[in-house]
Coordinates of C-alpha atoms in Angstrom, one line a residue:
Chain N
M227 CA -14.8 68.5 82.6
K228 CA -12.5 67.8 85.9
E229 CA -13.1 64.5 86.8
T230 CA -12.0 65.5 90.7
K231 CA -11.5 68.2 92.9
Y232 CA -10.9 69.6 96.2
G233 CA -12.4 70.9 99.0
L234 CA -11.3 72.4 101.9
C235 CA -12.8 70.3 105.6
S236 CA -14.5 72.8 108.5
L237 CA -16.6 70.3 110.1
G238 CA -15.3 68.9 113.4
L239 CA -14.2 65.3 114.0
Y240 CA -17.6 64.7 116.0
D241 CA -20.1 66.7 113.6
Y242 CA -21.2 63.4 112.4
R243 CA -24.4 65.1 111.4
G244 CA -22.5 67.5 109.5
V245 CA -20.9 65.2 107.7
E246 CA -23.7 63.5 106.7
E247 CA -25.8 66.5 105.4
H248 CA -22.7 67.5 103.6
L249 CA -22.0 65.0 101.8
S250 CA -25.5 64.1 100.7
A251 CA -25.6 67.7 99.2
M252 CA -22.3 67.0 97.4
A253 CA -23.8 63.7 96.0
A254 CA -26.7 65.3 94.7
Q255 CA -24.6 68.2 92.7
G256 CA -22.5 64.8 91.3
W257 CA -19.5 64.7 93.6
R258 CA -18.6 61.8 95.7
L259 CA -16.0 61.7 98.5
E260 CA -13.2 59.8 97.1
K261 CA -10.4 60.7 100.4
A262 CA -10.9 62.6 103.7
G263 CA -7.7 64.6 104.6
N264 CA -7.2 66.6 107.7
T265 CA -7.5 69.4 105.8
L266 CA -8.9 68.6 102.0
W267 CA -11.1 66.4 101.2
K268 CA -11.0 64.8 97.5
Y269 CA -14.0 64.5 95.8
R270 CA -14.6 62.5 92.2
R271 CA -17.2 63.0 89.8
A272 CA -20.4 61.3 89.3
E273 CA -23.7 60.8 88.6
P274 CA -25.8 63.1 90.7
A275 CA -28.0 60.9 93.2
R276 CA -30.1 60.9 96.4
L277 CA -27.5 59.6 98.8
R278 CA -27.9 59.1 102.4
Y279 CA -24.3 59.1 104.0
A280 CA -23.8 57.7 107.8
V281 CA -20.9 58.5 110.1
T282 CA -20.3 55.7 113.1
Y283 CA -16.6 55.6 115.0
S284 CA -14.3 52.8 115.3
D285 CA -11.6 53.7 117.6
S286 CA -9.4 51.3 116.3
A287 CA -8.6 52.8 113.1
S288 CA -6.0 54.7 112.1
R289 CA -4.3 56.0 109.3
F290 CA -0.5 54.1 110.5
N291 CA -2.4 51.0 110.0
P292 CA -1.5 48.5 107.3
G293 CA -5.3 47.9 106.4
P294 CA -8.6 48.2 107.6
T295 CA -8.6 46.3 111.3
E296 CA -10.6 43.3 112.2
G297 CA -12.9 45.5 113.8
Q298 CA -13.4 47.6 111.0
R299 CA -13.7 44.9 108.6
S300 CA -16.5 43.7 110.8
L301 CA -18.2 46.9 111.0
E302 CA -18.2 46.7 107.1
E303 CA -18.9 43.4 107.0
L304 CA -22.5 44.7 109.2
C305 CA -23.0 47.7 107.4
A306 CA -22.8 45.9 103.9
A307 CA -25.8 42.8 105.5
A308 CA -27.2 46.3 106.3
G309 CA -27.0 47.8 103.2
W310 CA -24.6 50.0 103.8
E311 CA -20.7 50.9 101.5
K312 CA -18.2 52.4 102.6
A313 CA -17.5 55.9 101.5
A314 CA -13.9 56.6 103.3
D315 CA -12.3 57.0 106.7
W316 CA -11.5 59.9 108.2
D317 CA -9.2 59.3 111.1
Q318 CA -12.0 57.1 113.7
A319 CA -14.8 58.3 111.8
Q320 CA -16.1 55.8 108.9
I321 CA -18.2 56.9 106.3
Y322 CA -20.9 55.2 104.6
S323 CA -23.1 55.9 102.0
T324 CA -26.4 54.1 100.9
A325 CA -28.8 54.7 98.1
D326 CA -31.7 53.0 100.2
P327 CA -34.0 55.0 101.8
A328 CA -35.5 52.1 103.7
A329 CA -31.9 51.1 105.2
V330 CA -31.5 51.1 109.0
P331 CA -29.6 53.9 110.5
L332 CA -26.1 53.2 111.3
E333 CA -26.8 54.2 115.1
T334 CA -29.4 53.3 117.0
D335 CA -28.6 54.0 120.3
E336 CA -27.6 57.4 121.0
A337 CA -25.8 56.3 124.2
L338 CA -23.4 54.5 122.2
R339 CA -23.2 56.5 119.9
L340 CA -22.0 59.8 122.3
E341 CA -19.9 56.8 123.8
G342 CA -18.4 55.6 120.8
I343 CA -17.6 59.4 119.7
H344 CA -15.8 60.1 123.2
R345 CA -13.6 57.5 122.8
S346 CA -12.2 58.5 119.1
M347 CA -12.3 62.1 120.4
K348 CA -9.8 60.9 123.3
K349 CA -7.6 59.2 120.8
N350 CA -7.4 62.2 118.2
F351 CA -9.3 65.1 118.4
L352 CA -8.6 66.0 122.2
P353 CA -4.6 65.2 122.1
A354 CA -3.9 66.6 118.6
N355 CA -5.9 70.0 119.7
A356 CA -3.6 69.9 123.0
V357 CA -0.7 69.2 121.5
L358 CA -1.4 72.2 118.7
L359 CA -2.4 74.2 121.9
V360 CA 1.3 74.1 123.4
L361 CA 2.8 74.1 120.1
V362 CA 1.7 77.4 119.2
L363 CA 2.2 78.7 122.8
F364 CA 6.1 78.0 122.9
V365 CA 6.2 79.2 119.0
A366 CA 5.4 83.1 120.4
R367 CA 7.2 82.5 123.7
D368 CA 9.6 85.4 123.0
F369 CA 6.2 87.9 123.2
F370 CA 4.5 86.2 125.6
L371 CA 7.6 86.6 128.1
A372 CA 7.9 90.2 127.5
L373 CA 3.8 90.3 128.4
F374 CA 4.6 88.7 131.3
T375 CA 7.4 91.1 132.6
G376 CA 6.0 93.7 131.3
D377 CA 8.6 94.2 128.8
L378 CA 6.7 96.2 126.5
Y379 CA 9.9 96.9 123.4
G380 CA 10.4 93.5 123.9
M381 CA 6.5 92.4 122.7
V382 CA 7.0 94.8 119.4
E383 CA 10.1 94.8 118.5
S384 CA 10.2 92.9 115.4
N385 CA 7.6 91.7 112.4
A386 CA 8.0 88.1 113.1
R387 CA 7.4 88.3 116.8
L388 CA 4.1 90.2 116.2
F389 CA 3.4 87.9 113.4
A390 CA 4.0 84.9 115.6
A391 CA 2.3 86.6 118.9
A392 CA -0.8 87.4 116.8
M393 CA -0.7 84.0 115.2
S394 CA -0.7 82.3 118.5
V395 CA -3.1 84.1 120.6
S396 CA -5.7 83.6 117.2
T397 CA -4.5 79.9 117.5
V398 CA -5.5 79.8 121.4
C399 CA -8.5 81.6 121.1
F400 CA -9.6 79.1 118.0
E401 CA -8.0 75.9 120.4
A402 CA -10.0 76.8 123.1
Y403 CA -13.3 77.5 121.4
I404 CA -12.7 73.9 119.5
L405 CA -12.0 72.1 122.7
A406 CA -14.7 73.9 124.9
G407 CA -17.0 73.9 122.0
Y408 CA -16.7 69.7 121.8
F409 CA -16.8 69.2 126.1
L410 CA -20.4 71.9 126.0
W411 CA -21.8 69.6 122.8
R412 CA -21.1 66.8 124.9
R413 CA -22.4 67.7 128.0
R414 CA -25.8 68.9 126.2
S415 CA -26.0 66.0 124.1
Q416 CA -25.4 63.6 127.5
R417 CA -28.7 65.6 129.0
S418 CA -30.3 64.9 125.8
V419 CA -29.6 61.3 125.9
E420 CA -30.7 60.5 129.7
D421 CA -33.6 62.3 128.5
G422 CA -34.1 59.5 125.6
G423 CA -33.1 62.2 123.0
A424 CA -30.3 61.9 120.7
C425 CA -26.8 64.0 120.3
V426 CA -27.8 67.5 119.5
P427 CA -26.4 68.9 116.4
V428 CA -23.2 70.8 116.6
G429 CA -24.1 73.7 115.0
R430 CA -21.9 76.6 113.1
G431 CA -19.9 78.2 114.9
Y432 CA -17.3 75.2 114.7
R433 CA -17.7 75.9 110.9
R434 CA -17.7 79.4 111.1
A435 CA -14.4 79.4 113.2
S436 CA -12.8 77.0 111.4
L437 CA -13.9 79.5 108.1
A438 CA -12.4 82.6 110.3
M439 CA -9.0 81.0 111.4
W440 CA -8.6 80.4 108.1
I441 CA -8.9 83.6 106.8
L442 CA -7.1 85.2 109.2
L443 CA -4.3 83.4 108.7
A444 CA -4.0 84.2 105.3
L445 CA -5.0 87.7 106.4
L446 CA -1.6 88.0 108.8
T447 CA 0.4 86.4 106.7
A448 CA -0.3 88.6 103.9
A449 CA 0.1 91.9 106.5
Y450 CA 3.1 90.5 107.9
L451 CA 5.2 90.0 104.4
L452 CA 3.6 93.5 103.8
A453 CA 5.5 95.0 106.8
E454 CA 8.7 93.6 106.1
L455 CA 8.5 94.5 102.2
A456 CA 7.5 98.0 103.1
G457 CA 10.3 97.8 105.7
G458 CA 13.3 96.4 103.8
G459 CA 13.7 92.9 104.8
G460 CA 13.2 91.6 101.9
G461 CA 15.5 88.7 103.4
A462 CA 13.1 87.6 105.8
A463 CA 10.0 88.3 103.5
L464 CA 12.1 85.6 101.6
Y465 CA 12.6 83.1 104.5
F466 CA 8.8 82.8 105.5
V467 CA 8.1 82.3 101.8
S468 CA 10.3 79.5 101.5
Y469 CA 9.8 78.3 105.0
T470 CA 6.1 77.7 104.4
A471 CA 6.9 76.3 101.3
L472 CA 9.2 74.0 102.7
F473 CA 6.9 73.2 105.9
L474 CA 4.2 72.6 103.0
L475 CA 6.4 69.9 101.5
L476 CA 7.3 68.5 104.5
G477 CA 3.8 67.7 105.5
F478 CA 3.4 65.8 101.3
L479 CA 6.2 63.8 102.1
V480 CA 5.4 63.0 105.3
R481 CA 1.9 61.7 104.1
Q482 CA 3.3 60.1 101.7
T483 CA 5.9 58.0 103.8
T484 CA 3.0 57.0 105.5
A485 CA 0.9 55.9 103.3
L486 CA 3.9 53.7 101.5
M487 CA 4.5 51.9 104.8
R488 CA 0.8 51.3 104.3
K489 CA 1.1 49.8 101.1
R490 CA 4.3 47.7 102.3
K491 CA 1.6 47.0 104.5
A492 CA 4.0 47.6 107.5
S493 CA 2.7 46.8 111.2
K494 CA 1.6 50.0 113.4
T495 CA 4.5 50.5 115.6
A496 CA 6.8 50.1 112.1
N497 CA 4.7 53.0 110.3
I498 CA 4.9 55.3 113.1
A499 CA 8.6 54.9 114.0
V500 CA 9.3 55.7 109.9
T501 CA 7.4 58.4 109.9
L502 CA 8.4 60.2 112.8
A503 CA 12.0 59.6 111.9
V504 CA 11.7 60.8 108.3
D505 CA 9.9 64.1 109.9
V506 CA 12.5 64.8 111.9
V507 CA 15.2 63.8 109.6
L508 CA 13.4 66.1 106.9
A509 CA 12.7 69.0 109.2
F510 CA 16.2 69.0 110.4
A511 CA 17.3 68.5 106.8
L512 CA 14.6 71.1 105.2
V513 CA 15.3 73.6 107.8
G514 CA 19.1 73.4 108.4
G515 CA 19.3 73.7 104.6
L516 CA 17.0 77.2 104.1
T517 CA 18.9 78.4 107.6
Y518 CA 22.2 78.0 106.0
T519 CA 21.3 79.5 102.5
A520 CA 19.9 82.5 104.2
L521 CA 23.0 82.6 106.5
H522 CA 25.4 81.9 103.8
Y523 CA 23.6 84.7 101.6
S524 CA 23.0 87.1 104.4
W525 CA 19.3 87.4 103.5
F526 CA 18.8 88.9 107.4
T527 CA 22.3 91.2 107.8
G528 CA 21.4 93.2 104.3
G529 CA 23.4 90.6 101.9
F530 CA 20.1 89.7 100.1
G531 CA 20.5 91.0 96.4
S532 CA 23.4 92.9 97.2
Q533 CA 26.8 94.1 96.0
E534 CA 29.3 91.9 94.0
S535 CA 32.0 91.8 96.1
Y536 CA 35.9 91.0 95.2
E537 CA 38.6 89.3 98.0
Y538 CA 41.7 90.7 99.6
R539 CA 43.7 89.9 102.2
G540 CA 41.5 86.8 103.5
R541 CA 38.4 89.1 103.6
E542 CA 35.5 90.5 101.0
W543 CA 35.5 93.8 100.0
D544 CA 32.4 95.9 98.0
V545 CA 33.1 96.3 94.4
N546 CA 30.8 99.4 94.5
P547 CA 30.1 100.2 98.3
R548 CA 26.7 100.8 99.1
Q549 CA 25.8 104.9 99.6
D550 CA 23.3 104.8 101.7
L551 CA 24.5 104.7 105.3
P552 CA 24.0 107.6 107.2
L553 CA 27.5 107.6 108.5
T554 CA 30.3 106.1 107.0
L555 CA 34.0 105.8 108.3
A556 CA 35.3 107.9 105.5
E557 CA 32.8 110.8 107.2
L558 CA 33.8 110.1 110.7
T559 CA 37.5 110.0 110.2
G560 CA 38.3 112.3 106.7
E561 CA 40.5 109.6 105.8
R562 CA 40.2 108.1 102.1
Y563 CA 39.9 104.0 102.6
D564 CA 40.9 101.7 99.5
H565 CA 38.9 98.2 100.9
V566 CA 35.1 98.9 102.1
C567 CA 32.7 96.8 102.9
R568 CA 29.5 98.0 103.7
R569 CA 26.2 96.6 105.5
A570 CA 22.6 97.7 105.9
Y571 CA 19.6 95.5 107.3
N572 CA 16.2 96.3 108.2
S573 CA 14.7 94.5 111.3
G574 CA 12.1 96.3 113.5
S575 CA 8.3 96.6 113.2
F576 CA 5.5 98.3 112.8
F577 CA 5.7 100.0 116.1
V578 CA 9.7 100.0 116.3
A579 CA 11.5 100.9 112.9
E580 CA 15.5 99.5 113.2
R581 CA 18.0 99.9 111.4
S582 CA 21.4 98.9 111.3
Y583 CA 24.6 99.5 109.7
S584 CA 27.7 98.3 109.8
E585 CA 31.4 99.3 107.7
S586 CA 34.4 97.4 108.0
A587 CA 37.2 98.9 106.2
L588 CA 41.3 98.9 105.1
L589 CA 43.7 102.3 105.4
Q590 CA 44.9 101.4 101.9
D591 CA 47.9 98.7 103.0
G592 CA 47.9 99.4 106.5
P593 CA 47.8 96.5 109.0
K594 CA 44.8 97.1 111.0
F595 CA 40.7 97.1 109.9
C596 CA 39.1 100.0 111.1
G597 CA 35.0 99.6 111.6
L598 CA 32.1 101.1 112.7
D599 CA 28.6 99.7 113.7
Y600 CA 25.3 101.3 114.6
T601 CA 21.6 100.9 114.8
V602 CA 19.3 103.4 115.0
Y603 CA 15.6 102.8 116.3
E604 CA 12.4 105.1 115.8
P605 CA 10.0 103.9 118.0
R606 CA 6.8 105.1 117.6
F607 CA 5.0 105.6 120.8
S608 CA 7.4 107.2 124.1
A609 CA 6.1 104.0 126.2
I610 CA 8.2 101.8 123.6
Q611 CA 11.2 103.8 124.1
E612 CA 10.8 104.4 127.6
S613 CA 10.9 100.2 127.9
L614 CA 13.6 100.3 125.0
L615 CA 15.9 102.3 127.0
E616 CA 15.0 100.6 130.1
D617 CA 16.5 97.3 127.9
F618 CA 19.6 99.0 127.3
L619 CA 20.2 100.4 130.7
E620 CA 19.7 97.1 132.3
D621 CA 23.2 95.6 134.1
D622 CA 24.0 92.5 132.1
P623 CA 26.2 90.6 134.8
V624 CA 28.4 88.1 132.0
D625 CA 29.2 84.7 134.0
L626 CA 31.8 82.7 133.1
P627 CA 30.8 78.8 133.9
G628 CA 32.3 77.4 137.5
I629 CA 33.7 81.1 137.8
G630 CA 30.6 82.8 138.1
T631 CA 30.1 87.1 137.1
I632 CA 33.3 88.5 135.5
F633 CA 31.8 91.5 135.0
T634 CA 28.6 94.0 134.5
S635 CA 27.4 94.9 131.1
R636 CA 26.2 98.3 131.6
Y637 CA 25.7 102.1 130.3
L638 CA 26.4 104.9 132.5
P639 CA 24.8 108.2 131.7
E640 CA 27.4 111.0 130.2
D641 CA 27.0 114.1 129.5
P642 CA 24.9 114.9 126.4
A643 CA 26.4 118.5 125.5
P644 CA 29.0 117.7 123.0
W645 CA 26.5 114.6 121.0
G646 CA 23.7 117.7 121.1
A647 CA 21.4 114.7 122.2
E648 CA 18.8 114.5 125.0
A649 CA 20.9 111.8 127.0
V650 CA 23.9 110.0 126.0
Y651 CA 25.2 106.8 128.3
R652 CA 28.4 105.5 127.6
H653 CA 29.3 101.3 127.7
Y654 CA 31.1 99.7 130.1
Y655 CA 32.1 96.1 130.9
G656 CA 33.3 96.4 134.6
E657 CA 34.5 99.7 134.9
T658 CA 36.7 100.0 131.3
P659 CA 34.8 101.6 128.8
S660 CA 34.2 99.5 126.0
G661 CA 34.0 102.0 123.4
G662 CA 30.2 101.8 123.0
W663 CA 27.7 104.7 123.0
L664 CA 23.8 105.3 123.8
L665 CA 22.3 108.3 122.0
V666 CA 19.3 109.5 122.9
W667 CA 16.7 112.0 121.3
P668 CA 12.9 112.2 121.5
G669 CA 11.4 109.0 118.9
R670 CA 15.5 108.3 118.4
V671 CA 18.1 106.0 120.2
V672 CA 20.9 105.1 117.9
E673 CA 23.6 101.9 119.3
F674 CA 26.6 103.4 118.8
N675 CA 29.7 101.4 118.3
P676 CA 33.1 103.3 116.6
H677 CA 35.6 100.6 117.0
G678 CA 38.2 103.3 118.4
P679 CA 38.0 106.6 120.6
L680 CA 36.2 109.3 119.3
T681 CA 37.6 113.3 119.3
E682 CA 35.2 115.9 120.6
V683 CA 35.0 116.6 116.9
Q684 CA 34.2 113.4 115.5
R685 CA 31.2 113.1 118.4
A686 CA 29.2 116.0 117.4
A687 CA 29.8 115.0 113.7
A688 CA 28.6 111.4 114.4
A689 CA 25.5 113.0 116.1
A690 CA 25.0 115.0 113.0
R691 CA 24.1 112.6 111.2
L692 CA 22.7 110.1 113.4
G693 CA 20.4 112.6 115.3
P694 CA 16.8 112.8 114.2
E695 CA 18.1 116.3 112.2
A696 CA 20.0 114.4 110.3
Chain L
M274 CA -26.1 61.2 137.2
A275 CA -24.3 58.6 134.3
R276 CA -25.6 55.5 134.8
E277 CA -22.9 52.6 136.0
K278 CA -22.3 50.6 133.0
F279 CA -24.6 47.4 132.1
Q280 CA -26.6 47.9 135.3
T281 CA -29.4 47.9 133.5
L282 CA -29.6 47.6 129.8
T283 CA -31.2 49.3 127.1
E284 CA -33.3 47.6 124.6
P285 CA -30.3 47.0 122.0
M286 CA -28.4 45.5 124.9
F287 CA -31.0 43.3 126.6
Y288 CA -31.8 41.7 122.6
V289 CA -28.3 41.3 122.0
L290 CA -27.6 39.1 124.6
L291 CA -30.3 37.5 124.6
S292 CA -29.4 36.1 120.7
L293 CA -26.5 35.4 122.1
R294 CA -27.9 32.4 124.3
E295 CA -26.9 30.4 120.5
E296 CA -23.7 31.3 119.1
C297 CA -24.5 33.4 116.0
C298 CA -22.2 35.8 114.1
G299 CA -23.6 40.2 113.8
T300 CA -25.7 39.3 110.9
D301 CA -27.0 37.0 112.4
I302 CA -28.0 39.3 116.0
M303 CA -29.3 42.0 113.4
A304 CA -32.0 39.7 111.8
R305 CA -32.9 37.5 115.5
V306 CA -33.4 41.0 117.2
S307 CA -35.6 42.0 114.0
A308 CA -37.7 39.5 113.9
L309 CA -37.9 38.7 117.6
T310 CA -39.0 42.0 118.2
R311 CA -41.3 41.6 115.2
G312 CA -39.6 44.9 113.6
R313 CA -40.4 47.1 116.7
V314 CA -36.3 47.1 117.4
S315 CA -33.8 47.8 114.9
L316 CA -30.5 47.4 115.3
G317 CA -28.1 49.6 113.1
P318 CA -24.7 47.9 112.2
G319 CA -22.5 51.0 114.0
T320 CA -24.6 50.5 117.3
L321 CA -24.1 46.2 117.0
Y322 CA -20.5 46.7 116.6
N323 CA -20.1 49.1 119.4
L324 CA -22.2 46.9 121.6
L325 CA -20.3 43.5 120.8
D326 CA -17.0 45.5 121.3
S327 CA -18.0 46.7 125.0
F328 CA -19.6 43.3 125.9
Q329 CA -16.7 41.7 124.9
Q330 CA -14.2 43.9 126.9
S331 CA -16.8 43.4 129.9
E332 CA -16.6 39.6 129.3
M333 CA -19.9 39.3 129.1
I334 CA -19.9 37.6 125.2
R335 CA -16.5 35.6 124.0
E336 CA -15.9 35.8 120.4
T337 CA -16.3 31.4 119.5
G338 CA -15.3 31.5 115.7
V339 CA -14.1 33.4 112.5
S340 CA -14.9 32.9 109.2
G341 CA -13.9 34.9 106.7
R342 CA -15.4 38.5 107.6
K343 CA -17.9 36.7 109.6
R344 CA -17.3 36.9 113.3
S345 CA -19.3 34.5 116.0
Y346 CA -20.1 34.7 119.5
R347 CA -22.0 33.9 122.6
I348 CA -23.1 34.8 125.9
T349 CA -20.8 33.9 128.7
D350 CA -21.9 33.3 132.3
K351 CA -21.0 36.8 133.5
G352 CA -23.7 38.0 130.1
R353 CA -26.1 35.0 131.6
E354 CA -26.3 37.0 134.9
T355 CA -26.4 40.2 133.7
L356 CA -29.4 39.4 131.5
E357 CA -31.4 37.8 134.0
A358 CA -30.8 40.5 136.7
E359 CA -32.4 42.7 134.0
Y360 CA -34.9 39.6 133.4
R361 CA -35.6 40.0 137.0
R362 CA -35.7 43.9 137.2
L363 CA -38.5 44.4 134.4
L364 CA -40.5 41.4 136.1
A365 CA -40.6 43.7 139.2
L366 CA -41.1 46.7 137.4
T367 CA -44.0 44.7 136.0
E368 CA -45.2 43.2 139.2
D369 CA -45.4 46.9 140.5
Y370 CA -47.0 48.4 137.7
K371 CA -49.6 45.0 138.6
A372 CA -50.4 45.8 142.1
C373 CA -51.0 49.6 141.1
V374 CA -53.0 49.6 138.5
G375 CA -54.3 46.1 138.0
E376 CA -54.4 43.3 135.3
E377 CA -57.0 44.8 133.1
R378 CA -56.9 48.2 133.1
P379 CA -54.9 49.2 129.9
L380 CA -53.1 52.5 130.0
P381 CA -54.7 55.9 129.8

């Protein structure tokens, strides 16, 4: 039989009634609170009992303190004299229990209770939620920037961006609901107390919103992973799963650091400093290590789980080059290449499929490398295609620090007839063509970069392979 | 509108200050208030803890000693003035009541 168990905490720090009722119900079922974490609460098995729980608040309490503060000890002394035993700390909330049904309640003055709760909220709950609000807005900054500039394609260009935006919007709504809920509860409680009543119950909205948020988080994560896997973004999915695992590991290690410093009786300042230092160093090390691994093994560029290679003339070449490229150098030039390296990877999102291809090749022992790369975009809606084209066709000045604009990167229209496309644009650096092309068909845009000039025949061959009817 | 802090005293505030005319610790205060009011006013430990903290910050009481976990307190001159002001306020209320209703007549 399990002696301990964990439960998700969906109560607000100020919901003292909710905590009291929840813990009394758990005690009746034979579970006592052993440790109250931010998200998970740990319970130990005990004889089922009718216990009263009560919560009071001590704004001097902190998880970084080496032990109970003088204030907390005084409180414990007073509570013990009144028949209450300390059950756990939950940030500033001090949780007590008693089996004595006649014990004096911990709080007998509602105005003071409300004041104590607000002091504690200002110390923890309110700043933590405000910081979280800023963080989630930062994570989805690209989406919001695109939203404010009306860049539809920028909003939907990748699953990761859509996921970050969905998470951010849900969290912002949740945080706004939580913060507004607290201030509304405080205002209503103030009125009630001024009229001689008690603080008003928090209601089930907070708990429901917390649970809904967890469910939404799970659903969005599943949707993101499925979308990446379905679109061939196995590397991105692996990165996300690894990142999440490392994030959880980081949280665990940081909490262990705080606990270790606490055990060693380090001062609050020293504990905060060391915890913060460990947090920053580990975050850089873990995320840096993961990013290095992802880049080294080409998780995002088609290398994930891909070809065996060999080295020749200082470069890596494929033993068995992939055969799924819509257009290869050999098909474009009619040459036979002895050394080939091909890559293909998916990005994009549910709204716009985006598949990038690149190929480098060496003609026998010839002196120069040949190359080709192109990206095929397939927007699901014409509005997204228009927005994508707007992004491409916008002049992009190339600046050098101290010199200013040296030239403008831009696409200019060309005759689409040789390509059999609806529209064609040629890329220029200033007045000089760069060799890049933008080929447009209904529902398909191709950014095409052959590493050399093309004949009319080659253009037609490329268009035939890259167009929608290929 | 919110009442200015300690401009008027609630019952727990009044009795805590009254108890601290003599030096005593928190547990003694709880017992004294209960005895003084013949059990009418109960002082919860959380409430007392917050009150003692607020009174100390407002310099209405001072800590006089620590023995283990027990801390003793005593009222200051500022606290005494606040207590007396409250007493005068309560007296004024009583006088007003008497003037309106009379000594003998009980409340309906």
